[in-house]
Every structure is written in structure tokens, then in C-alpha cells.
PDB file of C-alpha atoms in Angstrom:
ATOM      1  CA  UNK A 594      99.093  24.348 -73.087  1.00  0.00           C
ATOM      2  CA  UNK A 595      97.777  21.010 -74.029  1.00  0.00           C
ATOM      3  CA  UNK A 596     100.440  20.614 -76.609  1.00  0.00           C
ATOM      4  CA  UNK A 597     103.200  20.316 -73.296  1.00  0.00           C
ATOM      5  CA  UNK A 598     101.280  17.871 -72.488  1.00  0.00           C
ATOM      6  CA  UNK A 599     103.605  15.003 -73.499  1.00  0.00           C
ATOM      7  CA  UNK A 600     106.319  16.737 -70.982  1.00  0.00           C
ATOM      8  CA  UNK A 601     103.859  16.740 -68.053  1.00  0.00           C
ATOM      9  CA  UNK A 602     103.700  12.869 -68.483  1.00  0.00           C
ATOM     10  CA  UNK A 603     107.137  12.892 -68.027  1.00  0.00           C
ATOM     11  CA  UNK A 604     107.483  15.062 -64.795  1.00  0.00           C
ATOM     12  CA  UNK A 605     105.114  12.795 -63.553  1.00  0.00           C
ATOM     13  CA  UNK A 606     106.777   9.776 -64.357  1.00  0.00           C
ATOM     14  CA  UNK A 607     109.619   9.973 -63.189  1.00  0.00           C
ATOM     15  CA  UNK A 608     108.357  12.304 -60.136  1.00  0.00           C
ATOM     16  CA  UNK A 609     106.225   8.806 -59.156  1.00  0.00           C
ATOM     17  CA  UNK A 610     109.037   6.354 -59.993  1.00  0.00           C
ATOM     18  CA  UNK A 611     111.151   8.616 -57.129  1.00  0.00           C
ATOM     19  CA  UNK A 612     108.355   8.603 -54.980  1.00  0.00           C
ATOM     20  CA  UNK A 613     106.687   4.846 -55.187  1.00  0.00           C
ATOM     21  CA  UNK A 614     109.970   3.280 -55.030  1.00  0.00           C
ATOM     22  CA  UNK A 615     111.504   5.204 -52.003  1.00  0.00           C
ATOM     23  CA  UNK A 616     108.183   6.804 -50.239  1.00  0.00           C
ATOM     24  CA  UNK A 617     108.875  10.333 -50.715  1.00  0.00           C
ATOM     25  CA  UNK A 618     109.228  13.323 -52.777  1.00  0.00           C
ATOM     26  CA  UNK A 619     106.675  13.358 -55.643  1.00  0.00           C
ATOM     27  CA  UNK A 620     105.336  16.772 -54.290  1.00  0.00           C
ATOM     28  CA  UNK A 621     108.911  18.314 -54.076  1.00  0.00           C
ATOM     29  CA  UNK A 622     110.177  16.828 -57.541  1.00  0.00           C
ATOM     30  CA  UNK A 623     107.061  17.709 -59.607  1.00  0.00           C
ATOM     31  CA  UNK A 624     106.275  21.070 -57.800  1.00  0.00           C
ATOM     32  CA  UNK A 625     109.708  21.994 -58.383  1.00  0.00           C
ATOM     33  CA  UNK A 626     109.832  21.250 -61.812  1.00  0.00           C
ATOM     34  CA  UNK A 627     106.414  23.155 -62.462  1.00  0.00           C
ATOM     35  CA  UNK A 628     107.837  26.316 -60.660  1.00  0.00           C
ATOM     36  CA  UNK A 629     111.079  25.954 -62.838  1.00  0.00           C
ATOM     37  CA  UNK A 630     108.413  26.399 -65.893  1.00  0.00           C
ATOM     38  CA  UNK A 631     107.314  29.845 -64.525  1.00  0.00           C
ATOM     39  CA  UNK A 632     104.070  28.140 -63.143  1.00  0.00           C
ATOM     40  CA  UNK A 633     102.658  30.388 -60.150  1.00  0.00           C
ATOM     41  CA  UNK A 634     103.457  28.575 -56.634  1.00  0.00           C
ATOM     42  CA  UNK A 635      99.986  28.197 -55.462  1.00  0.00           C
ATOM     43  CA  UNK A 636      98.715  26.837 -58.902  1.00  0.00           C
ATOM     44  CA  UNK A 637     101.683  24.164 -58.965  1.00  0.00           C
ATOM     45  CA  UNK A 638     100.658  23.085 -55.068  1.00  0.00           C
ATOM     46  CA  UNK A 639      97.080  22.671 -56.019  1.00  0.00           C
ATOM     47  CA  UNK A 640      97.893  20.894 -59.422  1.00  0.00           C
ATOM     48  CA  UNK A 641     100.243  18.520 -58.047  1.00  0.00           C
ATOM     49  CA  UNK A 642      97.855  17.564 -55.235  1.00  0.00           C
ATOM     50  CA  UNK A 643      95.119  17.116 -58.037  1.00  0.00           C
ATOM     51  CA  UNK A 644      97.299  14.603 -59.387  1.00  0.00           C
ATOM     52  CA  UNK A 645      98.252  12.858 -56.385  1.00  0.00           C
ATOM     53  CA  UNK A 646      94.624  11.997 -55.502  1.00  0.00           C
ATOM     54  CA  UNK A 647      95.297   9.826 -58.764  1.00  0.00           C
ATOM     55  CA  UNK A 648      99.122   8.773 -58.869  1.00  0.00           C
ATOM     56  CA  UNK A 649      98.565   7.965 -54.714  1.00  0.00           C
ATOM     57  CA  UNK A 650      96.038   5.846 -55.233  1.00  0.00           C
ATOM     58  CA  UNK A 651      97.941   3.360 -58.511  1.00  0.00           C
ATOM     59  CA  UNK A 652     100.790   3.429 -56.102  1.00  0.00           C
ATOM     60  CA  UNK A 653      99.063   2.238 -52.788  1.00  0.00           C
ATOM     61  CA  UNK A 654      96.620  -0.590 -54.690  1.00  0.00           C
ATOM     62  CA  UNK A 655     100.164  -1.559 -56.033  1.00  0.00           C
ATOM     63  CA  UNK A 656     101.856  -1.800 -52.924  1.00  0.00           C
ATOM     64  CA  UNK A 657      98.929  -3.466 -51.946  1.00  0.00           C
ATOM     65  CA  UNK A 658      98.700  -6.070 -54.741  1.00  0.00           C
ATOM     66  CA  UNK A 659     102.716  -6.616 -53.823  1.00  0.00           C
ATOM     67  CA  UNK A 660     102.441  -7.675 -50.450  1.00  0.00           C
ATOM     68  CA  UNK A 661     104.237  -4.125 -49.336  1.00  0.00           C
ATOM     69  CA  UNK A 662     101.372  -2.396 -46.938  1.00  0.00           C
ATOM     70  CA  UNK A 663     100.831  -3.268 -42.868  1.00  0.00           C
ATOM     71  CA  UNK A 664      97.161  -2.512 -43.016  1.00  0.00           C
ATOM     72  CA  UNK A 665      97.058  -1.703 -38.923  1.00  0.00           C
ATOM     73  CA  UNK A 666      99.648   0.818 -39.938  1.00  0.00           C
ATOM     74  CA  UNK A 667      98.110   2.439 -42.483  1.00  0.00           C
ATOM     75  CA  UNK A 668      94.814   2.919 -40.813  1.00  0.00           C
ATOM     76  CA  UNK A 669      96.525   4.544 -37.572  1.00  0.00           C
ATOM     77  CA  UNK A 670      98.485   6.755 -40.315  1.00  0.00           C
ATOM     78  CA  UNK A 671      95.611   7.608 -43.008  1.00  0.00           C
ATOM     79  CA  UNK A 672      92.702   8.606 -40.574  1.00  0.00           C
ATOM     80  CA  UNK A 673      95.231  11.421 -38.441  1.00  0.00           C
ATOM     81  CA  UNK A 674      96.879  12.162 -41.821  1.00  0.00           C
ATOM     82  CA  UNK A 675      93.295  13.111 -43.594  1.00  0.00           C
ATOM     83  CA  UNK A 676      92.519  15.206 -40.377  1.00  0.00           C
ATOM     84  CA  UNK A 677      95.790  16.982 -40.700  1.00  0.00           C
ATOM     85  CA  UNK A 678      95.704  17.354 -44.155  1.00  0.00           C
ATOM     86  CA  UNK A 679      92.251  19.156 -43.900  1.00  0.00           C
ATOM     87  CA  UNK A 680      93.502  21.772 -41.464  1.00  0.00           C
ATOM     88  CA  UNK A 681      96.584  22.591 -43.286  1.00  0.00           C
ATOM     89  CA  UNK A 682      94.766  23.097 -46.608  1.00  0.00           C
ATOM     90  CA  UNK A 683      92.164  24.793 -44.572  1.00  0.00           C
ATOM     91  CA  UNK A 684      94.399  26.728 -42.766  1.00  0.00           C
ATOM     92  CA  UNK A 685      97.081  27.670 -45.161  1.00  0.00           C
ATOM     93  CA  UNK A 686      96.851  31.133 -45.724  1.00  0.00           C
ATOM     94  CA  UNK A 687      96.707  31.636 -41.980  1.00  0.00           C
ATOM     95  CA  UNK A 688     100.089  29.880 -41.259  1.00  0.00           C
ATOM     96  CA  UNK A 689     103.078  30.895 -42.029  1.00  0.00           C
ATOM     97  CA  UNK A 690     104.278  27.889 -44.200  1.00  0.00           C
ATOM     98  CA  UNK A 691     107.347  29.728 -45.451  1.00  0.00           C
ATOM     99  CA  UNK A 692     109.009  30.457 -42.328  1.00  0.00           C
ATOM    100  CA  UNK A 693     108.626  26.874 -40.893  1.00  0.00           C
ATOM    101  CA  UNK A 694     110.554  24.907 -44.001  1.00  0.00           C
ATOM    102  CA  UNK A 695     113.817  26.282 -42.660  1.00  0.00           C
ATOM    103  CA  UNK A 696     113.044  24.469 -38.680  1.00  0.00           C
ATOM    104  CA  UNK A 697     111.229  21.332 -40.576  1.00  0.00           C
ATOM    105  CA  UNK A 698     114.105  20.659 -42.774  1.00  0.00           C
ATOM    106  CA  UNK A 699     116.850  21.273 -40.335  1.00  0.00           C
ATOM    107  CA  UNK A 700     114.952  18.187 -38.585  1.00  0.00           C
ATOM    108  CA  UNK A 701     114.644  16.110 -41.868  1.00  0.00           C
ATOM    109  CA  UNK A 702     118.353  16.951 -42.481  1.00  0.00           C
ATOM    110  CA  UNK A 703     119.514  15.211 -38.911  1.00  0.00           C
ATOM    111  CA  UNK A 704     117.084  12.563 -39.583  1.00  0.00           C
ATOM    112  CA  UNK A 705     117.955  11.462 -43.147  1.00  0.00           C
ATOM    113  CA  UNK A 706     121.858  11.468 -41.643  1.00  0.00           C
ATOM    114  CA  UNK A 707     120.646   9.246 -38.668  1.00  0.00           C
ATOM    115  CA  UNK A 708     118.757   6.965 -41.495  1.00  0.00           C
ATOM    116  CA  UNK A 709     121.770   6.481 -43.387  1.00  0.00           C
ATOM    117  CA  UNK A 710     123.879   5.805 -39.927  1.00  0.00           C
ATOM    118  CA  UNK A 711     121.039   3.236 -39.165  1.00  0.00           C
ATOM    119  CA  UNK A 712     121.430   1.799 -42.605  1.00  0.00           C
ATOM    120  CA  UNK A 713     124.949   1.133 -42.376  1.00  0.00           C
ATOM    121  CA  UNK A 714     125.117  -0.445 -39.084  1.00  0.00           C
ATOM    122  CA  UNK A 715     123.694  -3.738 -38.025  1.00  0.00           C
ATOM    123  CA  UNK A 716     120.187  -3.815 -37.765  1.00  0.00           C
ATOM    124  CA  UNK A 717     117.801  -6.094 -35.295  1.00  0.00           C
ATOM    125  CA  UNK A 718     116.285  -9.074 -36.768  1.00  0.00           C
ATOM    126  CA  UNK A 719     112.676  -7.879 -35.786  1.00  0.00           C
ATOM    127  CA  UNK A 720     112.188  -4.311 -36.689  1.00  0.00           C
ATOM    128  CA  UNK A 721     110.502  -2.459 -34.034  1.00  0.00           C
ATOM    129  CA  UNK A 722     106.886  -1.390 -33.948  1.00  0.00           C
ATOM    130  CA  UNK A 723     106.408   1.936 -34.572  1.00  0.00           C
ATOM    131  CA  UNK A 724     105.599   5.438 -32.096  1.00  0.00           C
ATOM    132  CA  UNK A 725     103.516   7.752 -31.382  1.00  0.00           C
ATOM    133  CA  UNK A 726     101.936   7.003 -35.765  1.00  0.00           C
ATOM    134  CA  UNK A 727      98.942   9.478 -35.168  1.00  0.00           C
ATOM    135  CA  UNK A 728     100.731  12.433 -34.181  1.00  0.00           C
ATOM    136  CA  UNK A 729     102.691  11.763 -36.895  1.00  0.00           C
ATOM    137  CA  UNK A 730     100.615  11.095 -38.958  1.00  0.00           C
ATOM    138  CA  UNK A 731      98.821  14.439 -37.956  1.00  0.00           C
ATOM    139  CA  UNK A 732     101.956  16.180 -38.359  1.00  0.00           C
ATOM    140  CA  UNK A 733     102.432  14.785 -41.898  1.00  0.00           C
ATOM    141  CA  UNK A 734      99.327  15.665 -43.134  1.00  0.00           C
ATOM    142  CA  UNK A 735      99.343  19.310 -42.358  1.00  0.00           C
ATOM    143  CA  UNK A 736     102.875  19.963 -43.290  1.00  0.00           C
ATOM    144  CA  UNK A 737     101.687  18.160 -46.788  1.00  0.00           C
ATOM    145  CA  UNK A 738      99.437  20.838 -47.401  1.00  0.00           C
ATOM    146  CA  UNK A 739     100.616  24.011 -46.074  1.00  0.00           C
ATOM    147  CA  UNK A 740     104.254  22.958 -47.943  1.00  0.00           C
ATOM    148  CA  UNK A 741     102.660  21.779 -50.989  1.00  0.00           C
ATOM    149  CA  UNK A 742     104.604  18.019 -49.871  1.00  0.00           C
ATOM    150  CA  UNK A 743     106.048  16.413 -47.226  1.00  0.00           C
ATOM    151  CA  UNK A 744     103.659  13.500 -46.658  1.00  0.00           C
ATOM    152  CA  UNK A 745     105.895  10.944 -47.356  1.00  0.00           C
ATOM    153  CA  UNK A 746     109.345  13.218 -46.775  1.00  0.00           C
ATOM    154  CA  UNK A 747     108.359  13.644 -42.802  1.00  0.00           C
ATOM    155  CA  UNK A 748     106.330  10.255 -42.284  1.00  0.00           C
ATOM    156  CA  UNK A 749     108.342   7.746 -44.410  1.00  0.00           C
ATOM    157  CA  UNK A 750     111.910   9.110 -42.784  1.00  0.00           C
ATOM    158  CA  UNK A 751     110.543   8.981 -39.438  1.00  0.00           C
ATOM    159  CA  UNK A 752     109.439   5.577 -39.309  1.00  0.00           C
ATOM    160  CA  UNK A 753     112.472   4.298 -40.566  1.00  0.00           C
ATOM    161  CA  UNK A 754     114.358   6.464 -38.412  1.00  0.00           C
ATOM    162  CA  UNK A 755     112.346   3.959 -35.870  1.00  0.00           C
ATOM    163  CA  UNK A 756     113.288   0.962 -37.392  1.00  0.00           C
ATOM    164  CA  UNK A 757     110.767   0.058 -39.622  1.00  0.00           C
ATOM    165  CA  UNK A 758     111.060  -2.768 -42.223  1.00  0.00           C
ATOM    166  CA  UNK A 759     111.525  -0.063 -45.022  1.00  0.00           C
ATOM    167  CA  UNK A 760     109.306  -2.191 -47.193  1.00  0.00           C
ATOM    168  CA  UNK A 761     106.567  -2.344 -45.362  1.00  0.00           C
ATOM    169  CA  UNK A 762     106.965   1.725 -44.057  1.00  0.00           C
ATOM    170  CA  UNK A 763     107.205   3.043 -48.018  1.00  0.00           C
ATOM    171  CA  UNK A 764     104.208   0.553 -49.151  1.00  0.00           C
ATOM    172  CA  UNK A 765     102.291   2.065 -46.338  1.00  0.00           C
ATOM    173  CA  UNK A 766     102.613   5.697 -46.306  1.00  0.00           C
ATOM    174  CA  UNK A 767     102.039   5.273 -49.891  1.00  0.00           C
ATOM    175  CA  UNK A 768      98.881   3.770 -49.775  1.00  0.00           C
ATOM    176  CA  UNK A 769      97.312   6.453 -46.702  1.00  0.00           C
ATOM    177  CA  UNK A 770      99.079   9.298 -48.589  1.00  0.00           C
ATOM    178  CA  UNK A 771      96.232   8.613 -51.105  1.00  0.00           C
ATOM    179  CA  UNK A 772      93.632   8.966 -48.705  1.00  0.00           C
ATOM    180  CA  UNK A 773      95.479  12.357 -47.444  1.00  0.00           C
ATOM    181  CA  UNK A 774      95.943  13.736 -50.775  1.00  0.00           C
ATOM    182  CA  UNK A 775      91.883  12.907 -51.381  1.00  0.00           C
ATOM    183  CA  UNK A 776      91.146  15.121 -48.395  1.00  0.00           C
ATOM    184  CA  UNK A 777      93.435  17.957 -49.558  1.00  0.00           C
ATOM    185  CA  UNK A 778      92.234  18.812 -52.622  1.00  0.00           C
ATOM    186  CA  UNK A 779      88.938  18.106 -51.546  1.00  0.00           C
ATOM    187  CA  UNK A 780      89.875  21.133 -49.740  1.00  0.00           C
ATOM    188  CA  UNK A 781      91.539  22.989 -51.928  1.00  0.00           C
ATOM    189  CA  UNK A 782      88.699  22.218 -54.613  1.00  0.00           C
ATOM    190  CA  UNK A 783      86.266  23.654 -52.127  1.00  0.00           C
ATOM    191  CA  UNK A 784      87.984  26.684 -51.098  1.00  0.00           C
ATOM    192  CA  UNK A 785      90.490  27.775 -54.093  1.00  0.00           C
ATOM    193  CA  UNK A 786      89.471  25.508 -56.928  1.00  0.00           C
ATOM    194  CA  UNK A 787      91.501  23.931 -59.700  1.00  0.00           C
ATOM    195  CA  UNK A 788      92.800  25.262 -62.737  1.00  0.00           C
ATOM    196  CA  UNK A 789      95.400  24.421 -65.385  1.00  0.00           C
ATOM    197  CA  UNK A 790      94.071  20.809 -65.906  1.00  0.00           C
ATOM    198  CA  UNK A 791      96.456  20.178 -68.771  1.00  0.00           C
ATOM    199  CA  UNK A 792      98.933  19.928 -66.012  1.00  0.00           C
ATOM    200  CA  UNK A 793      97.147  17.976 -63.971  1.00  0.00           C
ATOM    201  CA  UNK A 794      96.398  15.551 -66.955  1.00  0.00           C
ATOM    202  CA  UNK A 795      99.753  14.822 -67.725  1.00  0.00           C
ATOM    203  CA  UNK A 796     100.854  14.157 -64.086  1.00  0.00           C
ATOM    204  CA  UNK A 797      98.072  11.721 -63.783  1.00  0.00           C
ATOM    205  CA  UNK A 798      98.738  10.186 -67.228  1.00  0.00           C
ATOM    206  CA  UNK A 799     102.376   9.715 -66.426  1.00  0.00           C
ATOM    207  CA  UNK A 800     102.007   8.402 -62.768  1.00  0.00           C
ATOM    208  CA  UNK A 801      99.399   5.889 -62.933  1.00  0.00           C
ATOM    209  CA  UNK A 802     102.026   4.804 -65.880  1.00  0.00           C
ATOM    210  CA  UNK A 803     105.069   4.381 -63.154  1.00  0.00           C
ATOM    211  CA  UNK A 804     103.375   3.574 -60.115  1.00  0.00           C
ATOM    212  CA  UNK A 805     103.909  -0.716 -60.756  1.00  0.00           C
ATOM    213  CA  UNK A 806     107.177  -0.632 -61.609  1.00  0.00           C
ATOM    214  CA  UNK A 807     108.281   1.550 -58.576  1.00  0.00           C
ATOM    215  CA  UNK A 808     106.200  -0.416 -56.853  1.00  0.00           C
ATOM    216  CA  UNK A 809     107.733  -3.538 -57.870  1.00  0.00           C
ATOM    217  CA  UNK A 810     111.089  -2.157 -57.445  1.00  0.00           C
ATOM    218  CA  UNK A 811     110.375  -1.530 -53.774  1.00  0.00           C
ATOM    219  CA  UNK A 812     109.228  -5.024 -53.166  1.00  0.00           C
ATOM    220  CA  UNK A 813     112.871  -6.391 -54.637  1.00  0.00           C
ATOM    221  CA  UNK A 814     115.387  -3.954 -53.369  1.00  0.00           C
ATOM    222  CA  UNK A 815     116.821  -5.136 -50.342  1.00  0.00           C
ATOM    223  CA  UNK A 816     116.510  -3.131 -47.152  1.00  0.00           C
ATOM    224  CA  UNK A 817     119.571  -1.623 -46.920  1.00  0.00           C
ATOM    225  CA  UNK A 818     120.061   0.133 -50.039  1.00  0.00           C
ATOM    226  CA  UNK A 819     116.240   1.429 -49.858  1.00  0.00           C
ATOM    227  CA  UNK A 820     117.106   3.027 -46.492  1.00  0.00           C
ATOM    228  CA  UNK A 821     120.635   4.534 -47.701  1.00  0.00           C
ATOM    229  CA  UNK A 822     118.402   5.892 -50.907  1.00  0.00           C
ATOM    230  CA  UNK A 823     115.949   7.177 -48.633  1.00  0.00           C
ATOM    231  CA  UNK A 824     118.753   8.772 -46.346  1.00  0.00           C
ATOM    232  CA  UNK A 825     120.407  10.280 -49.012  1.00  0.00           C
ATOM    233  CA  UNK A 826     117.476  11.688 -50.760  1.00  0.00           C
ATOM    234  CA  UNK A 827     115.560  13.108 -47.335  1.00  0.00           C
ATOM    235  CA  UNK A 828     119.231  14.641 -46.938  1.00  0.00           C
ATOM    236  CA  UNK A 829     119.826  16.097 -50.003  1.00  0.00           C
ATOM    237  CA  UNK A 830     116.364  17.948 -50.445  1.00  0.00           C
ATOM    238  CA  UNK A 831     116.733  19.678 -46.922  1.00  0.00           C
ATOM    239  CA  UNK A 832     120.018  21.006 -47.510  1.00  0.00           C
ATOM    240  CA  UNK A 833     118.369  22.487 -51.058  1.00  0.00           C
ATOM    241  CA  UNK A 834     115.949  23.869 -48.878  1.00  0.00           C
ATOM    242  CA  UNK A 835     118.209  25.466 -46.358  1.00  0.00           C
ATOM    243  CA  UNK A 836     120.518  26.906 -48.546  1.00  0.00           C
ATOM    244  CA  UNK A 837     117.368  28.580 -51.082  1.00  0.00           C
ATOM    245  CA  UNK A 838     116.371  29.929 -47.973  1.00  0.00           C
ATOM    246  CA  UNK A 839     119.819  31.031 -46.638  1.00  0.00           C
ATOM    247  CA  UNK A 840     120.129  32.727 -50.110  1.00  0.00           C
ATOM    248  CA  UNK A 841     117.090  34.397 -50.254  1.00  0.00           C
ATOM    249  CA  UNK A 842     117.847  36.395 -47.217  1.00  0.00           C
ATOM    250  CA  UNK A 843     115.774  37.934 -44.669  1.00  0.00           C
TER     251      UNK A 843
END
């Protein structure tokens, strides 16, 4: 397996490039990929979250280093996101995660519509300060583990569905999705341990590599086309969702 290794730094590449430049999606890009490989689903979800403690973490100091994190929002999103995150991973073969993606991205759907309706109107020259961040934060973190992602799908659409500066709501989440992701596969280490680290060498390898640029390209976009990106994409991925599970059946 280590010779695939060069393709793993790929899937991670341009899974973080997705994710560090909009906020979202790393989990659902690279765990999708891996399953398309024949990888077993509970093996992908703890290999991807492996690498996230790493890819999270060159992504937020990046943010960080370009001026794109609100530190009193990341602190009332990391601490409720690390508690989440434990119970879900904790949790997860209690809960039926399965049966809740239809509900959860029915809501993302309406969301990332009302994101790109927010994009295209005129916005307020103060963005508003965000609600009710712990529960959401909360939320986040236990849908991240239990759906193998979601951190930044749920948290990073919702804010902006708030009217957060998009800048400043990406370079955030990013930065406490590390601390989330840490707490996961803590978890996970703990209670299923980890396996396949070819995988999770490549994802590493080729995250760390992206996580500047997108970072940089976050920082220079302007606010508008971030939030129609982030619309489209948050849209896109929950009608995938809803129609895989429309076509699976009962």
C-alpha cells in the first residue's frame, strides 16, 4: 500500500485546498474518495480524522498567521465542538448516524440556497455577531464524528447563513476544527484504534502541503464569491446525499 502513496498526497491536497479555502468538506471529499477505492467505511472515517488532527492544525496556524481567525469566536466554537466531538466518537455505534444524514442534509440543502440568496443580495456594512456558537458548536462536533465530517459543512454554513464576514467565519472554524478533530481521534484511538497509516501518511503529507495557499486564497477572495462558493458547494453535497440515500431505498 505504501507504493499509492503518491495518490493519497493528492486526495489530500486537493481535499484541503477545498476545505481551507471555503471552510468545509475535507471529510466528505477525502472520505469519499477513499470509499470509491474499496476502503471499508469505518477505516476511511478514522483515517481521515487521523489526518485532520494534522491538515486542521497547518490550516488554522495559517489562517492565523493571515489575519483570518476572531479568536473570541473560536474559543466559544472549539471548547463545545471538542465536547461534542467526544460524545459522537464515543457514542457512535449507539446512534444511528445513517438515518440522520437524510434530516441533516435536507437542512444544509435550505441553508446553502439561503447562503447563496444572502450572497447575491445587498449585504449590511457590519456583519452581525453571531448566535447561539456553543450549541452549534456542540452540534458540529458530534455530527463530525458520528458522519465521519460535517465540522465545517454544518458550522461554517450556519454562521454565514448569520451574516458572518465569511473571512473571518472560514479562518475560524478552521482553526477550532483542529482542536475538534484532536479530540476525535483521541477517541477513536482509544476505543477503535488506527490502522492503514499509509493512508493517513499521504493525507497528512499532501495537506500540510495545501493548507497556505488555501489559506491565502481565502484571505484575497472577496466576500461575495466565497459565500456563493460556499452556497453552492454546501448545496451540491446535500443533494448527493439525498439522492444516494433516495436510491438506496428503504
Amino acid at each position: 500500500m505504501w507504493d499509492d502513496v503518491l495518490l493519497y498526497v493528492i486526495i489530500g491536497f486537493v481535499a484541503q485546498m477545498i476545505d481551507g479555502a471555503i471552510g468545509m468538506a475535507y471529510g466528505v471529499t477525502a472520505t469519499s474518495v477513499l470509499l470509491g477505492l474499496g476502503v471499508p467505511p469505518a477505516t476511511a472515517s478514522a483515517c481521515v480524522h487521523a489526518a485532520e488532527t494534522f491538515t486542521t492544525g497547518a490550516s488554522g496556524l495559517a489562517h492565523w498567521r493571515f489575519g483570518n481567525v476572531d479568536r473570541k469566536l473560536l474559543l466559544r466554537l472549539a471548547i463545545p465542538g471538542m465536547i461534542g466531538g467526544a460524545i459522537g466518537a464515543y457514542a457512535l455505534s449507539e446512534l444511528p448516524g445513517e438515518a440522520l444524514k437524510p434530516f441533516i442534509s435536507a437542512y444544509l440543502l435550505l441553508l446553502g440556497a439561503f447562503i447563496v440568496w444572502k450572497a447575491l443580495a445587498a449585504r449590511p456594512i457590519e456583519a452581525p455577531t453571531p448566535r447561539a456558537v456553543g450549541p452549534l458548536g456542540l452540534f458540529g462536533g458530534v455530527l463530525d464524528a458520528i458522519g465521519g465530517g460535517g465540522w465545517g459543512l454544518t458550522v461554517t454554513s450556519t454562521l454565514l447563513g448569520q451574516g458572518a464576514t465569511p473571512r473571518y467565519a472560514i479562518g475560524s472554524v478552521n482553526l477550532a476544527e483542529f482542536f475538534v478533530t484532536l479530540t476525535i481521534s483521541t477517541t477513536f484511538f482509544l476505543t477503535v484504534g488506527l490502522s492503514l497509516w499509509p493512508i493517513i501518511a499521504g493525507l497528512i503529507i499532501g495537506g500540510v502541503i495545501a493548507a497556505p495557499f488555501a489559506a491565502l486564497a481565502t484571505k484575497h477572495i472577496p466576500d461575495k464569491v466565497l459565500m456563493l462558493l460556499v452556497g453552492c458547494v454546501v448545496v451540491l453535497l446535500s443533494l448527493r446525499t439525498i439522492l444516494m440515500e433516495l436510491a438506496s431505498g428503504p
